[in-house]
Short mmCIF file of C-alpha atoms in Angstrom, two decimals:
data_model
loop_
_atom_site.label_atom_id
_atom_site.label_comp_id
_atom_site.label_asym_id
_atom_site.label_seq_id
_atom_site.Cartn_x
_atom_site.Cartn_y
_atom_site.Cartn_z
CA MET A 1 0.00 0.00 0.00
CA GLU A 2 2.87 2.39 0.86
CA LEU A 3 4.49 1.72 -2.54
CA LYS A 4 1.26 2.51 -4.39
CA CYS A 5 0.95 5.82 -2.52
CA LYS A 6 4.50 6.79 -3.51
CA VAL A 7 3.82 5.97 -7.16
CA PHE A 8 0.57 7.94 -7.03
CA LEU A 9 2.35 10.97 -5.55
CA ARG A 10 5.02 10.80 -8.27
CA TYR A 11 2.36 10.87 -10.97
CA CYS A 12 0.60 13.83 -9.27
CA THR A 13 3.88 15.76 -9.11
CA CYS A 14 4.64 15.00 -12.76
CA PHE A 15 1.20 16.14 -13.92
CA ALA A 16 1.47 19.33 -11.83
CA VAL A 17 4.81 20.24 -13.44
CA ILE A 18 3.48 19.54 -16.94
CA GLY A 19 0.37 21.59 -16.21
CA THR A 20 2.46 24.51 -15.00
CA LEU A 21 4.57 24.44 -18.16
CA LEU A 22 1.47 24.38 -20.35
CA VAL A 23 -0.11 27.47 -18.77
CA TRP A 24 3.13 29.46 -18.23
CA PRO A 25 3.39 32.45 -20.68
CA ALA A 26 5.71 31.65 -23.56
CA PRO A 27 8.47 34.31 -23.82
CA VAL A 28 10.00 35.33 -27.12
CA HIS A 29 12.99 33.09 -27.79
CA SER A 30 16.23 34.67 -26.64
CA ALA A 31 17.75 34.00 -30.08
CA VAL A 32 15.58 36.73 -31.65
CA VAL A 33 17.65 39.91 -31.98
CA VAL A 34 17.57 43.23 -33.79
CA ILE A 35 20.82 43.43 -35.72
CA GLY A 36 22.51 46.76 -34.95
CA ALA A 37 19.73 48.09 -32.72
CA ARG A 38 21.91 50.56 -30.82
CA PRO A 39 23.58 52.11 -33.93
CA TYR A 40 20.13 52.40 -35.50
CA LEU A 41 18.68 54.35 -32.57
CA GLU A 42 21.81 56.51 -32.48
CA ARG A 43 21.27 57.38 -36.17
CA VAL A 44 17.63 58.21 -35.48
CA ALA A 45 18.65 60.40 -32.54
CA LYS A 46 21.35 62.17 -34.56
CA ARG A 47 18.91 62.98 -37.36
CA VAL A 48 16.29 64.20 -34.89
CA VAL A 49 18.88 66.50 -33.33
CA GLU A 50 19.85 67.88 -36.76
CA ILE A 51 16.23 68.74 -37.53
CA LEU A 52 15.60 70.20 -34.07
CA GLU A 53 18.63 72.44 -34.30
CA GLY A 54 17.75 73.50 -37.84
CA ARG A 55 14.03 74.17 -37.53
CA TYR A 56 12.65 73.98 -34.02
CA ILE A 57 14.69 76.41 -31.96
CA SER A 58 13.00 79.43 -33.44
CA GLY A 59 9.51 80.60 -34.24
CA ASN A 60 6.42 78.87 -32.88
CA SER A 61 7.42 75.24 -33.43
CA LEU A 62 7.73 74.69 -29.66
CA PRO A 63 5.02 76.94 -28.18
CA ILE A 64 4.77 77.98 -24.53
CA ALA A 65 1.25 78.89 -23.42
CA ASP A 66 0.28 82.01 -21.48
CA TYR A 67 -0.54 81.41 -17.82
CA VAL A 68 -1.24 83.17 -14.52
CA ALA A 69 0.51 82.06 -11.32
CA PRO A 70 -0.14 83.14 -7.72
CA ILE A 71 2.78 84.35 -5.64
CA GLN A 72 3.31 84.86 -1.90
CA LEU A 73 6.92 85.32 -0.89
CA THR A 74 8.62 87.00 2.07
CA ASP A 75 12.34 87.46 2.65
CA LYS A 76 14.40 89.86 4.77
CA GLY A 77 11.49 92.21 5.42
CA LEU A 78 10.23 92.30 1.80
CA SER A 79 6.92 90.66 0.93
CA ILE A 80 5.03 90.24 -2.33
CA THR A 81 1.50 88.84 -2.64
CA GLY A 82 -0.72 88.58 -5.69
CA ASN A 83 -0.63 87.17 -9.21
CA VAL A 84 1.82 87.29 -12.09
CA SER A 85 0.58 86.89 -15.66
CA PHE A 86 3.09 85.38 -18.10
CA HIS A 87 2.70 85.78 -21.86
CA SER A 88 4.55 85.83 -25.20
CA ALA A 89 7.01 83.18 -24.01
CA PHE A 90 9.35 81.47 -26.43
CA LEU A 91 12.29 79.09 -26.52
CA ALA A 92 15.40 81.22 -26.97
CA LYS A 93 18.21 78.66 -27.06
CA ILE A 94 19.37 75.10 -26.53
CA ASP A 95 23.11 74.84 -25.92
CA SER A 96 23.37 71.20 -26.97
CA ILE A 97 21.39 67.99 -27.48
CA GLU A 98 22.90 64.54 -26.99
CA PHE A 99 21.82 60.91 -27.14
CA ASP A 100 21.95 59.24 -23.72
CA ALA A 101 23.38 55.82 -24.59
CA GLN A 102 23.19 54.69 -20.96
CA LYS A 103 19.40 54.54 -21.23
CA PHE A 104 19.43 52.33 -24.32
CA SER A 105 17.42 49.10 -24.04
CA GLU A 106 15.49 46.61 -26.15
CA ILE A 107 12.08 45.23 -25.17
CA PHE A 108 10.84 42.09 -26.92
CA LEU A 109 7.17 41.14 -26.76
CA ASN A 110 5.38 38.39 -28.67
CA THR A 111 4.10 40.83 -31.29
CA GLU A 112 6.68 43.62 -31.40
CA VAL A 113 10.10 44.89 -30.42
CA THR A 114 10.92 48.33 -29.02
CA VAL A 115 14.33 49.99 -28.99
CA GLN A 116 14.55 52.97 -26.67
CA GLY A 117 16.90 55.54 -25.23
CA ALA A 118 16.72 59.24 -24.43
CA LEU A 119 17.74 62.66 -25.65
CA LYS A 120 19.23 65.13 -23.18
CA TRP A 121 18.87 68.84 -23.83
CA HIS A 122 21.40 71.08 -22.07
CA GLY A 123 21.25 74.81 -21.38
CA ILE A 124 17.64 75.56 -22.34
CA GLY A 125 16.77 79.27 -22.34
CA VAL A 126 13.16 80.50 -22.13
CA VAL A 127 12.07 84.15 -22.37
CA LEU A 128 8.77 85.23 -20.80
CA ASP A 129 7.11 88.64 -20.62
CA PHE A 130 5.08 89.23 -17.47
CA ALA A 131 2.62 91.60 -15.85
CA ALA A 132 2.79 91.68 -12.04
CA ASN A 133 -0.42 92.45 -10.17
CA LEU A 134 0.80 92.52 -6.57
CA GLU A 135 -0.40 94.25 -3.44
CA GLU A 136 3.00 95.93 -3.17
CA TYR A 137 3.86 96.44 -6.84
CA ASN A 138 2.32 96.64 -10.30
CA GLY A 139 4.47 96.53 -13.38
CA THR A 140 5.60 94.68 -16.47
CA GLY A 141 8.89 93.11 -17.39
CA THR A 142 10.72 90.13 -18.83
CA LEU A 143 12.25 87.01 -17.34
CA TYR A 144 15.02 84.95 -18.89
CA VAL A 145 14.98 81.43 -17.44
CA THR A 146 17.78 78.94 -18.06
CA TYR A 147 17.23 75.25 -17.31
CA ASN A 148 20.23 72.98 -16.95
CA GLN A 149 18.79 69.82 -18.51
CA PHE A 150 15.64 68.29 -20.03
CA ASP A 151 15.08 64.55 -20.54
CA PHE A 152 13.20 63.30 -23.61
CA PRO A 153 12.61 59.51 -23.82
CA LEU A 154 12.98 58.30 -27.42
CA LYS A 155 11.57 54.99 -28.61
CA VAL A 156 10.89 53.17 -31.87
CA THR A 157 8.53 50.18 -31.97
CA LYS A 158 8.49 47.63 -34.79
CA PRO A 159 5.59 45.11 -34.99
CA PHE A 160 6.84 41.76 -36.24
CA ASN A 161 4.01 41.43 -38.78
CA SER A 162 4.36 44.95 -40.21
CA THR A 163 6.98 46.85 -42.15
CA GLU A 164 6.02 50.20 -40.59
CA PRO A 165 7.69 51.09 -37.28
CA THR A 166 6.30 53.86 -35.09
CA GLY A 167 8.04 56.15 -32.63
CA SER A 168 7.58 58.55 -29.76
CA LEU A 169 9.59 61.47 -28.40
CA GLN A 170 8.16 63.47 -25.52
CA PHE A 171 9.33 65.72 -22.71
CA MET A 172 9.52 63.78 -19.45
CA SER A 173 11.22 65.91 -16.81
CA ILE A 174 13.88 68.33 -15.79
CA ASP A 175 16.87 66.54 -14.31
CA ASN A 176 16.82 65.84 -10.56
CA SER A 177 20.04 67.81 -10.18
CA ASN A 178 18.60 70.60 -12.31
CA LYS A 179 19.86 74.11 -11.70
CA ILE A 180 17.51 76.90 -12.74
CA VAL A 181 18.88 80.41 -13.26
CA THR A 182 16.47 83.33 -13.69
CA VAL A 183 17.27 86.93 -14.59
CA GLY A 184 14.56 89.60 -14.50
CA TYR A 185 14.12 93.03 -16.04
CA PRO A 186 13.61 95.68 -14.72
CA ASN A 187 16.11 94.71 -12.04
CA ASN A 188 14.26 95.97 -8.96
CA LYS A 189 13.63 94.16 -5.69
CA TYR A 190 10.12 93.03 -6.64
CA VAL A 191 11.19 91.55 -9.96
CA GLN A 192 14.10 89.88 -8.18
CA LEU A 193 11.63 88.07 -5.90
CA ILE A 194 9.50 87.13 -8.91
CA SER A 195 12.64 85.71 -10.51
CA ARG A 196 13.37 83.67 -7.39
CA ALA A 197 9.83 82.27 -7.44
CA ILE A 198 10.63 80.37 -10.65
CA MET A 199 13.01 78.28 -8.54
CA THR A 200 10.91 78.04 -5.35
CA ASN A 201 7.24 78.33 -6.40
CA PHE A 202 5.69 75.12 -7.75
CA ASP A 203 2.98 76.91 -9.75
CA PHE A 204 5.43 79.25 -11.44
CA ARG A 205 7.53 76.37 -12.67
CA ASP A 206 4.91 73.69 -13.27
CA TYR A 207 2.60 75.85 -15.41
CA MET A 208 5.55 76.56 -17.69
CA ILE A 209 6.61 72.90 -17.76
CA ALA A 210 3.05 71.91 -18.73
CA SER A 211 3.72 73.53 -22.12
CA PHE A 212 6.90 71.49 -22.53
CA ARG A 213 4.85 68.31 -22.03
CA ASN A 214 2.56 69.36 -24.88
CA TRP A 215 5.33 69.76 -27.44
CA ASN A 216 4.55 67.49 -30.39
CA PHE A 217 7.38 65.80 -32.26
CA GLN A 218 5.31 63.14 -34.05
CA ASN A 219 5.66 64.53 -37.58
CA LEU A 220 9.38 65.10 -37.10
CA LEU A 221 9.96 61.60 -35.74
CA LYS A 222 7.84 59.95 -38.45
CA ALA A 223 9.91 61.67 -41.13
CA VAL A 224 13.13 60.44 -39.50
CA ILE A 225 11.84 56.87 -39.08
CA ASP A 226 10.81 56.84 -42.75
CA GLU A 227 14.28 58.07 -43.68
CA VAL A 228 16.36 55.71 -41.50
CA PRO A 229 15.53 52.03 -42.25
CA PHE A 230 14.73 49.83 -39.27
CA PRO A 231 17.39 47.10 -38.96
CA GLU A 232 16.78 43.44 -39.73
CA VAL A 233 15.18 41.22 -37.10
CA CYS A 234 17.03 37.90 -36.88
CA TYR A 235 14.99 34.98 -35.52
CA ASN A 236 17.87 32.57 -35.02
CA CYS A 237 21.00 34.49 -34.06
#
């Protein structure tokens, strides 16, 4: 009787293992690779940068919406309370744009493969005109805001059953170690506090950054993806 129980338990264990293997999700075979995936994404990034530097750092290609931000700031006996209206903002400069190779990765699913990395923008200058409606001061002026770094995730996805890859490029964040420098005109004590608020006031900064999130690079990226052929997918390499 004891022997029969042992045999029965062996069969139960065997069936349990087989059942687990049958229902376990089947991953894409590790032998499937994109030949030259990293150089491909680097070429895409380089071409995107060329177009950005040639067309997008002027005019209204990267718009920044008007907004009103509340302010309440006190320092060393000086206080300002009220609202500041920002308008006619534009992107004045980008010192450099580079491909962040450290963020490169490949993601294989059963139906598609994605190659991804990121673009880093350095030294971004934004000019904003403002009208201050404060209890202590009313006036107009201009701010020049310089951000240290922006991160833009870049990805290209290729369905296995299609010849047409798609891509995305979108503002994600300012860098955690970001240093923001703001210069205001006219250079009086009230405008100096308004300038400081860009660095310390969430609304001042986040309303501006909301426009960065709305920048649309789809047409640009589609043109680049059409121009730079997606590399061959090898199913047994």
